[in-house]
XYZ file of C-alpha atoms in Angstrom:
620
model
C 26.841 -31.378 29.128
C 23.191 -30.892 29.929
C 21.490 -33.682 26.949
C 20.966 -30.579 24.833
C 16.235 -30.898 24.733
C 14.378 -29.661 21.673
C 11.795 -27.678 21.316
C 8.735 -29.108 21.130
C 6.761 -31.341 17.823
C 3.572 -30.381 17.006
C 3.989 -34.426 17.334
C 6.414 -37.482 17.598
C 8.559 -37.507 15.675
C 8.964 -40.845 15.604
C 5.618 -40.838 14.734
C 4.173 -42.272 11.067
C 2.790 -39.813 9.415
C 2.998 -41.632 5.892
C -1.101 -41.784 5.973
C -2.925 -43.201 2.801
C -6.053 -40.490 2.799
C -5.633 -37.131 6.017
C -8.986 -37.544 6.285
C -8.702 -40.180 8.642
C -9.157 -40.041 12.255
C -5.919 -40.461 13.160
C -3.685 -38.090 15.391
C 0.014 -39.464 17.194
C -0.358 -39.971 20.663
C 2.939 -38.320 21.813
C 2.678 -41.103 25.160
C 3.126 -44.139 23.397
C 5.332 -42.208 20.346
C 7.954 -41.384 23.703
C 6.642 -44.425 25.464
C 7.785 -46.902 22.805
C 10.514 -47.435 19.957
C 10.024 -48.735 16.378
C 8.840 -51.784 16.019
C 11.037 -53.773 14.084
C 10.327 -56.150 11.158
C 10.936 -58.957 12.805
C 7.817 -57.364 15.987
C 5.416 -56.811 13.440
C 4.396 -59.923 13.277
C 4.271 -60.326 16.805
C 1.943 -57.620 16.842
C -0.249 -59.592 13.865
C -0.904 -62.613 16.340
C -0.900 -60.086 20.120
C -3.910 -58.680 18.047
C -5.096 -62.095 16.716
C -5.260 -63.271 20.308
C -6.468 -60.188 21.820
C -9.554 -59.691 19.129
C -10.340 -63.835 19.581
C -10.191 -63.770 23.289
C -13.176 -61.109 24.174
C -15.622 -62.466 21.781
C -14.963 -65.856 23.166
C -15.604 -64.107 26.454
C -18.311 -61.592 25.236
C -20.329 -65.091 23.575
C -19.898 -66.405 26.411
C -21.629 -65.031 29.245
C -24.906 -63.883 26.895
C -24.950 -67.704 25.935
C -22.757 -70.138 27.739
C -19.831 -72.923 26.708
C -18.610 -72.787 23.362
C -19.162 -76.229 20.559
C -15.798 -76.869 20.022
C -16.789 -77.293 15.812
C -18.484 -73.156 16.607
C -15.021 -71.918 18.261
C -13.812 -73.369 15.166
C -16.353 -71.676 12.813
C -15.437 -67.982 14.732
C -11.686 -68.741 14.700
C -11.984 -69.164 10.807
C -13.848 -66.123 10.565
C -12.252 -64.071 12.288
C -9.058 -65.175 10.041
C -10.038 -64.495 7.118
C -11.641 -61.107 7.998
C -8.374 -59.936 10.592
C -5.455 -61.333 6.903
C -8.198 -59.273 4.903
C -7.746 -55.809 6.890
C -3.932 -56.586 7.470
C -4.037 -56.986 3.648
C -5.838 -53.683 2.859
C -3.694 -52.130 5.327
C -0.399 -53.186 4.069
C -1.311 -52.003 0.761
C -1.643 -48.064 1.926
C 1.044 -46.892 3.472
C -0.322 -47.011 6.799
C 1.516 -50.372 8.114
C 0.661 -52.076 11.002
C 3.311 -51.753 12.844
C 3.088 -47.718 13.412
C -0.575 -48.556 14.691
C 1.812 -48.173 18.990
C 1.794 -44.394 17.423
C -1.639 -43.680 16.634
C -5.131 -42.767 19.185
C -7.764 -42.885 17.146
C -9.770 -39.723 16.852
C -10.266 -36.526 18.873
C -9.396 -34.140 15.375
C -8.925 -30.446 17.929
C -5.263 -32.248 18.451
C -4.236 -32.666 15.599
C -5.459 -28.650 13.820
C -4.031 -29.151 10.634
C -5.807 -24.752 10.107
C -2.936 -23.851 12.339
C -5.384 -22.635 14.738
C -7.602 -20.834 11.830
C -5.338 -19.919 9.665
C -6.180 -22.339 7.147
C -9.484 -23.102 5.483
C -11.152 -26.059 7.123
C -12.407 -26.864 3.607
C -8.409 -26.383 2.126
C -8.327 -29.535 -0.369
C -5.823 -32.620 1.604
C -6.777 -34.737 -1.249
C -4.786 -33.895 -4.480
C -2.625 -32.302 -1.640
C -1.470 -34.413 0.459
C 1.541 -32.746 2.754
C -1.291 -29.849 3.390
C -2.905 -32.333 5.731
C 0.691 -33.768 6.988
C 3.306 -31.295 6.888
C 2.596 -29.098 10.216
C 3.544 -32.794 12.559
C 7.212 -32.147 11.201
C 7.091 -28.618 12.292
C 8.506 -27.115 15.640
C 4.712 -26.122 17.258
C 4.482 -22.115 16.284
C 3.551 -20.442 19.419
C 2.698 -17.869 17.058
C -1.510 -16.807 16.052
C -2.993 -15.207 13.954
C -4.914 -12.787 14.691
C -9.170 -13.263 13.874
C -8.973 -9.955 11.668
C -5.779 -12.243 9.991
C -8.482 -15.023 9.369
C -11.506 -13.238 8.284
C -9.576 -11.617 5.633
C -8.582 -14.633 4.116
C -11.574 -16.106 4.452
C -12.121 -12.955 2.552
C -9.935 -12.757 0.063
C -10.876 -16.525 -0.499
C -14.590 -15.557 -1.641
C -12.993 -13.158 -3.668
C -11.101 -16.025 -5.307
C -13.451 -18.202 -6.656
C -15.328 -15.048 -7.604
C -13.142 -13.306 -9.837
C -10.090 -15.996 -10.479
C -8.293 -17.384 -14.344
C -12.051 -19.513 -15.513
C -14.599 -17.472 -14.151
C -16.857 -15.349 -16.206
C -15.767 -12.005 -13.891
C -12.169 -12.692 -15.606
C -12.800 -14.143 -19.117
C -14.503 -10.137 -19.222
C -12.097 -8.713 -17.476
C -8.954 -10.207 -20.246
C -11.266 -9.701 -22.835
C -10.805 -5.662 -21.744
C -7.178 -5.497 -21.050
C -5.827 -8.228 -24.476
C -8.220 -5.322 -26.751
C -6.302 -2.681 -25.108
C -3.290 -4.187 -25.163
C -4.172 -3.951 -29.469
C -5.471 -0.765 -29.354
C -8.716 -1.578 -30.980
C -10.185 -1.835 -27.222
C -11.819 0.771 -24.798
C -9.593 2.421 -22.018
C -12.713 2.042 -19.783
C -12.801 0.095 -16.519
C -15.673 -2.686 -16.462
C -16.304 -4.262 -13.479
C -15.371 -4.321 -9.786
C -11.999 -7.508 -9.783
C -8.517 -6.088 -9.924
C -6.103 -8.288 -9.924
C -2.233 -8.918 -9.651
C 0.180 -10.475 -11.757
C 3.518 -11.953 -10.213
C 5.854 -13.099 -13.039
C 8.901 -14.911 -12.168
C 12.294 -13.618 -11.993
C 15.786 -15.173 -9.648
C 16.026 -17.759 -7.988
C 13.269 -19.874 -6.168
C 13.862 -19.337 -2.636
C 13.355 -14.680 -4.627
C 10.408 -15.702 -6.030
C 8.745 -17.298 -3.132
C 9.587 -14.091 -0.545
C 8.128 -12.234 -3.761
C 4.716 -14.442 -4.097
C 4.261 -13.830 -0.223
C 4.790 -9.779 -0.623
C 2.666 -9.359 -3.449
C 0.082 -11.650 -1.818
C -0.008 -9.766 1.007
C 0.458 -6.306 -0.846
C -3.376 -8.012 -2.255
C -4.696 -8.934 0.674
C -3.962 -4.717 1.375
C -5.379 -4.254 -2.200
C -8.535 -5.465 -2.245
C -6.858 -7.748 -5.460
C -6.788 -11.496 -6.654
C -3.142 -12.800 -6.446
C -2.520 -14.411 -9.535
C 0.883 -16.253 -11.677
C 2.849 -16.730 -14.758
C 2.047 -19.464 -15.333
C 4.908 -19.960 -17.869
C 6.939 -20.823 -15.171
C 7.147 -23.730 -12.669
C 5.369 -23.195 -9.662
C 1.757 -25.414 -10.540
C 4.933 -27.718 -10.558
C 6.271 -26.823 -7.152
C 3.028 -25.657 -5.043
C -0.056 -26.810 -4.072
C -3.016 -24.876 -5.286
C -3.222 -22.683 -1.547
C -6.792 -21.142 -1.976
C -10.280 -23.710 -1.442
C -11.818 -24.558 -4.369
C -12.090 -25.155 -8.113
C -10.212 -21.897 -9.160
C -6.180 -22.012 -9.416
C -3.647 -19.426 -9.249
C -2.029 -19.612 -12.002
C -2.715 -18.223 -15.587
C -2.412 -20.103 -18.853
C 1.097 -19.609 -20.207
C -0.219 -18.056 -23.253
C -1.695 -14.921 -21.395
C -1.351 -12.373 -23.460
C -0.004 -9.183 -21.683
C 2.895 -12.030 -21.069
C 3.112 -13.795 -24.059
C 3.215 -9.495 -25.953
C 4.313 -7.529 -24.038
C 7.778 -6.279 -23.463
C 7.716 -6.724 -19.237
C 12.147 -5.426 -18.492
C 13.022 -1.471 -18.040
C 12.644 -0.579 -20.814
C 8.835 -1.266 -21.390
C 7.107 1.576 -22.791
C 4.111 0.725 -20.289
C 6.646 0.576 -16.743
C 4.585 2.900 -14.084
C 7.988 4.416 -13.530
C 8.621 5.263 -16.698
C 4.883 7.287 -17.023
C 6.092 8.957 -13.241
C 9.111 10.034 -14.631
C 7.617 11.954 -17.707
C 4.813 13.219 -15.723
C 1.884 11.522 -17.502
C -0.112 10.593 -14.770
C -0.107 12.458 -11.658
C 0.220 16.865 -12.682
C 3.447 17.767 -10.496
C 6.596 15.715 -11.185
C 9.373 14.504 -7.945
C 13.104 14.346 -8.727
C 15.355 12.552 -8.078
C 18.163 13.026 -5.318
C 21.823 13.409 -7.226
C 23.264 9.784 -6.310
C 20.162 8.595 -7.559
C 20.546 10.199 -11.317
C 22.778 7.984 -12.378
C 20.960 4.889 -12.206
C 17.647 6.032 -13.956
C 16.746 3.822 -17.245
C 16.385 5.830 -20.893
C 13.312 7.393 -20.820
C 12.962 7.543 -24.962
C 10.738 5.818 -24.963
C 6.918 7.167 -25.411
C 3.443 6.048 -24.123
C 0.493 6.931 -22.674
C -0.691 5.297 -19.431
C -3.179 2.818 -19.702
C -6.800 3.045 -17.408
C -6.868 -1.039 -17.815
C -3.720 -1.318 -16.375
C -0.158 -0.599 -15.559
C 3.942 -2.529 -15.544
C 5.507 -2.199 -12.051
C 8.883 -2.694 -12.177
C 10.393 -3.281 -8.109
C 13.562 -5.977 -9.012
C 16.349 -5.331 -7.362
C 18.095 -2.686 -10.346
C 14.939 -0.245 -10.765
C 14.935 2.516 -10.944
C 14.251 6.159 -8.294
C 11.103 6.318 -9.873
C 9.907 2.969 -10.206
C 10.070 3.241 -6.461
C 7.460 5.912 -5.814
C 5.547 3.109 -6.077
C 6.036 3.057 -2.105
C 4.879 6.401 -1.994
C 1.118 7.548 -1.097
C 0.079 10.201 -4.168
C 1.993 7.005 -6.465
C 0.509 4.369 -4.606
C -3.260 6.309 -4.919
C -2.712 6.348 -8.916
C -2.863 2.505 -9.077
C -6.387 2.401 -6.804
C -8.560 2.116 -9.568
C -6.661 0.288 -12.629
C -7.840 -3.340 -12.786
C -4.260 -5.553 -13.970
C -1.261 -4.303 -12.543
C 1.838 -6.902 -13.762
C 4.541 -7.024 -11.343
C 8.851 -7.670 -11.807
C 10.035 -8.790 -9.063
C 12.369 -10.782 -7.389
C 12.657 -9.407 -3.738
C 10.385 -9.025 -0.056
C 9.468 -5.079 0.034
C 6.915 -5.753 2.966
C 9.084 -3.909 4.927
C 8.107 -0.029 2.668
C 4.445 -1.267 3.055
C 5.222 -0.112 6.110
C 6.413 3.695 5.813
C 4.926 5.740 4.155
C 1.801 4.768 2.514
C -0.378 5.132 6.165
C -3.783 2.941 4.839
C -1.108 0.057 5.136
C 0.783 1.141 8.148
C -2.781 0.433 9.758
C -4.099 -2.375 8.045
C -0.034 -4.604 8.103
C -0.873 -3.325 12.679
C -3.982 -5.137 12.598
C -3.503 -7.860 10.192
C -0.575 -8.919 11.924
C 0.018 -7.338 15.509
C 3.640 -9.202 15.752
C 4.461 -7.804 13.241
C 7.711 -10.299 12.407
C 5.170 -13.185 11.852
C 4.275 -11.664 7.950
C 5.578 -13.851 6.412
C 4.970 -16.550 9.082
C 1.854 -16.925 8.845
C 2.009 -15.617 4.655
C 4.236 -18.976 4.364
C 2.711 -21.378 5.859
C -0.927 -20.194 4.709
C 0.650 -20.611 1.024
C 3.570 -22.723 0.690
C 2.598 -26.472 0.322
C 4.894 -29.421 -1.779
C 2.555 -31.045 -4.387
C 2.807 -34.184 -3.824
C 5.423 -35.487 -6.034
C 7.763 -33.208 -4.147
C 6.382 -34.660 -0.290
C 7.146 -37.554 -1.273
C 10.429 -36.994 -2.230
C 11.015 -34.619 0.869
C 9.576 -38.032 2.784
C 12.432 -40.259 1.786
C 15.047 -37.920 2.929
C 13.414 -37.898 5.872
C 12.185 -41.498 7.080
C 16.105 -41.935 5.307
C 17.608 -39.639 7.716
C 15.692 -37.665 9.453
C 12.524 -39.129 10.897
C 14.668 -40.873 14.775
C 16.473 -38.077 15.439
C 15.506 -36.502 19.084
C 16.676 -33.102 17.612
C 17.445 -32.069 13.651
C 19.786 -28.932 13.044
C 19.561 -27.855 10.227
C 23.130 -26.481 8.928
C 22.110 -23.618 5.209
C 24.913 -23.256 2.637
C 24.586 -20.180 -0.306
C 27.883 -19.204 -2.188
C 27.567 -16.143 -3.533
C 30.603 -17.073 -5.697
C 30.652 -17.850 -9.289
C 31.351 -21.182 -9.825
C 31.136 -22.071 -5.904
C 34.223 -22.347 -4.240
C 34.110 -25.000 -1.024
C 36.199 -22.972 1.733
C 37.423 -25.514 4.636
C 37.697 -22.215 7.115
C 33.925 -22.562 6.204
C 33.475 -25.307 7.960
C 35.290 -24.633 10.978
C 33.390 -21.608 11.401
C 30.027 -23.044 11.456
C 31.508 -25.476 14.009
C 32.445 -22.936 15.473
C 28.557 -21.640 15.581
C 27.077 -24.627 16.794
C 28.806 -25.849 19.679
C 29.102 -22.061 21.346
C 25.663 -21.699 20.127
C 24.872 -24.686 22.289
C 23.168 -26.428 19.307
C 25.377 -28.961 18.900
C 26.761 -31.292 21.691
C 30.524 -30.694 22.926
C 33.727 -33.430 21.549
C 34.835 -35.490 24.539
C 38.030 -34.531 25.016
C 39.981 -37.592 26.674
C 39.421 -41.148 25.519
C 37.068 -43.227 25.721
C 32.711 -42.078 27.709
C 32.504 -41.833 31.323
C 28.764 -41.425 30.527
C 26.859 -43.293 28.420
C 24.712 -42.693 25.617
C 21.621 -40.402 26.685
C 20.346 -42.470 23.931
C 19.711 -38.834 21.885
C 19.932 -38.291 19.191
C 20.423 -35.167 16.542
C 20.600 -34.887 12.800
C 22.414 -32.318 11.129
C 20.681 -31.078 8.289
C 22.986 -29.861 5.507
C 22.063 -28.266 2.309
C 24.763 -26.324 -0.307
C 25.987 -27.094 -3.590
C 28.649 -28.559 -2.450
C 28.982 -31.764 -0.558
C 32.208 -30.942 1.128
C 30.926 -28.773 4.153
C 29.399 -31.825 5.177
C 31.699 -34.286 5.026
C 33.992 -32.450 7.111
C 31.103 -31.438 9.415
C 30.413 -36.307 9.388
C 33.616 -36.665 9.837
C 34.552 -34.151 12.460
C 31.947 -35.958 14.877
C 33.105 -39.651 12.799
C 36.096 -39.325 15.027
C 35.273 -37.168 18.058
C 32.696 -38.856 20.691
C 31.117 -36.440 22.490
C 30.713 -35.532 25.833
C 27.139 -36.970 26.672
C 27.496 -40.173 23.951
C 25.008 -38.185 22.047
C 24.696 -39.221 18.299
C 24.902 -37.209 15.464
C 24.566 -37.649 11.711
C 25.320 -35.998 9.339
C 22.960 -35.921 6.172
C 22.565 -33.859 2.428
C 20.056 -34.851 0.245
C 21.493 -32.981 -2.335
C 24.623 -31.244 -4.120
C 24.111 -29.769 -7.231
C 27.141 -28.188 -7.676
C 25.401 -24.739 -9.873
C 21.927 -22.599 -9.133
C 19.747 -24.069 -12.630
C 17.115 -21.941 -11.856
C 15.507 -23.813 -14.955
C 15.940 -26.537 -14.490
C 13.032 -28.852 -13.337
C 14.542 -30.784 -11.129
C 16.702 -28.832 -10.028
C 14.200 -26.698 -7.987
C 12.254 -29.726 -6.371
C 15.053 -30.774 -4.867
C 15.750 -26.255 -3.135
C 12.438 -26.411 -2.767
C 11.906 -29.692 -0.740
C 14.856 -29.325 0.840
C 13.522 -25.710 2.055
C 10.843 -27.806 3.327
C 13.090 -30.190 4.864
C 15.270 -26.921 7.272
C 11.919 -25.610 7.740
C 11.318 -29.700 10.269
C 14.922 -27.913 12.315
C 14.940 -27.444 16.334
C 17.870 -24.070 15.539
C 19.044 -22.880 11.928
C 22.228 -21.828 10.707
C 21.769 -19.441 8.360
C 24.567 -17.735 5.169
C 23.867 -14.067 4.833
C 21.402 -12.427 2.252
C 20.718 -16.360 1.168
C 16.668 -15.642 0.536
C 16.821 -20.078 0.616
C 17.461 -19.926 4.324
C 14.809 -16.905 5.123
C 12.232 -19.252 3.661
C 13.400 -22.077 5.806
C 13.243 -19.960 8.433
C 9.376 -18.893 7.969
C 8.216 -22.185 7.100
C 9.396 -22.879 10.709
C 9.132 -20.587 12.750
C 11.889 -20.032 13.898
C 14.803 -17.480 14.233
C 18.217 -18.383 12.916
C 21.690 -17.736 13.791
C 22.889 -16.653 10.463
C 26.859 -16.820 10.371
C 29.241 -13.047 11.350
C 29.939 -11.805 7.127
C 32.941 -10.636 6.457
C 31.884 -7.800 4.556
C 30.177 -7.156 2.437
C 31.438 -8.141 -0.726
C 29.639 -10.636 -2.144
C 31.733 -11.336 -4.221
C 34.584 -12.244 -1.846
C 34.676 -15.245 0.537
C 31.349 -13.966 2.464
C 32.013 -15.172 5.572
C 33.716 -14.503 8.223
C 37.700 -17.487 8.035
C 38.229 -17.391 11.794
C 38.363 -19.998 13.772
C 40.066 -18.723 17.201
C 38.100 -19.229 20.220
C 38.904 -15.413 21.236
C 38.256 -14.677 17.537
C 34.857 -12.439 17.637
C 31.510 -14.429 17.236
C 30.316 -16.916 14.145
C 27.067 -16.014 14.428
C 24.517 -14.349 15.713
C 21.111 -14.388 16.234
C 18.516 -12.724 14.411
C 16.053 -10.469 16.508
C 13.534 -11.319 13.043
C 12.572 -14.771 11.361
C 10.453 -12.033 8.981
C 12.604 -11.971 5.247
C 14.569 -9.432 4.518
C 13.644 -6.004 1.788
C 17.706 -6.253 0.507
C 17.230 -2.851 -2.186
C 14.999 -0.566 -0.591
C 14.861 2.948 -1.925
C 17.026 5.209 0.571
C 14.105 8.011 -0.291
C 11.250 10.369 2.172
C 8.484 9.848 0.402
C 7.157 12.886 2.973
C 9.689 15.533 2.656
C 10.793 15.110 -1.345
C 14.737 13.793 0.028
C 17.458 11.356 0.101
C 17.217 9.694 3.677
C 17.557 6.293 5.747
C 14.295 4.584 6.043
C 15.263 2.626 8.927
C 14.567 5.396 11.385
C 10.681 6.273 10.416
C 9.145 3.952 12.499
C 10.922 2.151 15.388
C 9.331 -1.838 13.299
C 11.646 -1.314 10.630
C 15.265 -1.262 10.909
C 18.042 -2.493 9.067
C 18.301 -6.070 8.594
C 20.685 -8.142 10.703
C 22.876 -9.344 8.183
C 22.197 -6.855 5.203
C 23.396 -3.374 6.367
C 21.865 -1.233 3.633
C 18.392 -3.355 4.173
C 15.077 -2.728 5.424
C 13.185 -5.574 7.838
C 9.525 -5.800 10.035
C 11.093 -6.328 13.498
C 7.851 -7.030 16.212
C 8.164 -4.262 18.989
C 9.061 -7.436 21.846
C 11.884 -8.131 20.173
C 13.405 -4.364 20.090
C 13.223 -4.050 24.407
């Protein structure tokens, strides 16, 4: 078996990434990283004296060429001076995270080779002093072949200017927020004043759902020229860096009036779907298909729609009238409303293509590669804060940095409490071995080849520790055919998901980012955790084959037999799946399978009833 090769990264995994400041003009020298072993602590002293010797020798020859041979006392004076300067610099370097042992791995200058903007996706003005990961995290990921379109780059710069003009704390925001507060109490006028419009994202469900729904909300904000602001009562500000350059945050105050005073659920009298159901927004009212009539929310509440705000409910249990948000006529009725308060836990981008032609045309301009939407948006918006970055780097430096390749394995159990299934370990190993993601084990004692020096680190994320222990035991008991070393690591095993616990969320977000450093991913079906990792990584994962659509049962293929059906399959699109799309044809006002409307929007590989965006190239 040939040694498994890793896809190229922006920089070598053996490079020192903990720079004291993202403004230092350092970049990794790939040649040096490839040819040089990481120096041991013992060799650091040798480097000190080697550098000192070279400095003194160069200074001596320079002086001799101009002034002749130096007197002995001058040589002694210069030696003492250089020793003082050298040890002063050495002390300064040692006090930071950039050590002298890193010198072989860096060359000075050439900022273009270290493009933290990701081809213009990020602004050159993006802050890297308060958010270290923004200037460094791209070095640890596989280099993305997907370049943002010039149209997207311009749209992002335009959005950043809009956010600085209209975002929280600005004069325009304060005036509009006051109008909203007065409208909520019935004391204000119901007239639109100002040209700043907003979409307020509210936190729902687990962290993976939150991240994909923020991304979808931002896409909607780009399409509608709105400013995206986040619910300040969640802990997202402690997990995510501020994404936009400038002083204006995207986080609302925790006591922002609508979020602290309004009833924001399916029973809200301000719900957009309720107003559509009661016929108070449009002159005509659509009748729900028979299958949707059974799931309508009670409509006994009465309220008149406001011209200042609307509450849009797009959680997974939304009803027929809420789903009309994705129809052209109903969507147009929201255009002039300054404030949209949005509750969602889903990646609803696929439905922005179907029956909203103005959105579809804009999406095609923004994302010519249609399956890169979440990839670009996630790399633009989501950077771990310094606290999360520190947690990540401790695990990366200890367990992943020296490996030749990283295989990420993400295991999601939908059972409560989580239950360990030994046959799932067999399925994971079969998936990895059949698709050459891990080296095959030798069937004979001993080895006929010396080690190649390559190593694979398996990064496992799961609520339970059992799976990583079993994979570790498997490779501890068997040699690989090539002698390649395989190590297995799991940063945490929380047992239970606890989204309300900040410490739990730090680990969850850190693990998603660590998974994004992988060369290959094996993920669980229907897992938003895995969706985030694959989007940040920019790779198409291998998804474990589901046994059934019943998420309350054992969700995975159980057989480890060589003759059984495949253990996993590689997805065609790395964009997330929309788990609960409407089955409604807006153009013909009838129930329909919306996976047949456009070639680029089809059913998901892991969720048969879901919808997903595909690129045309992937479908050929």
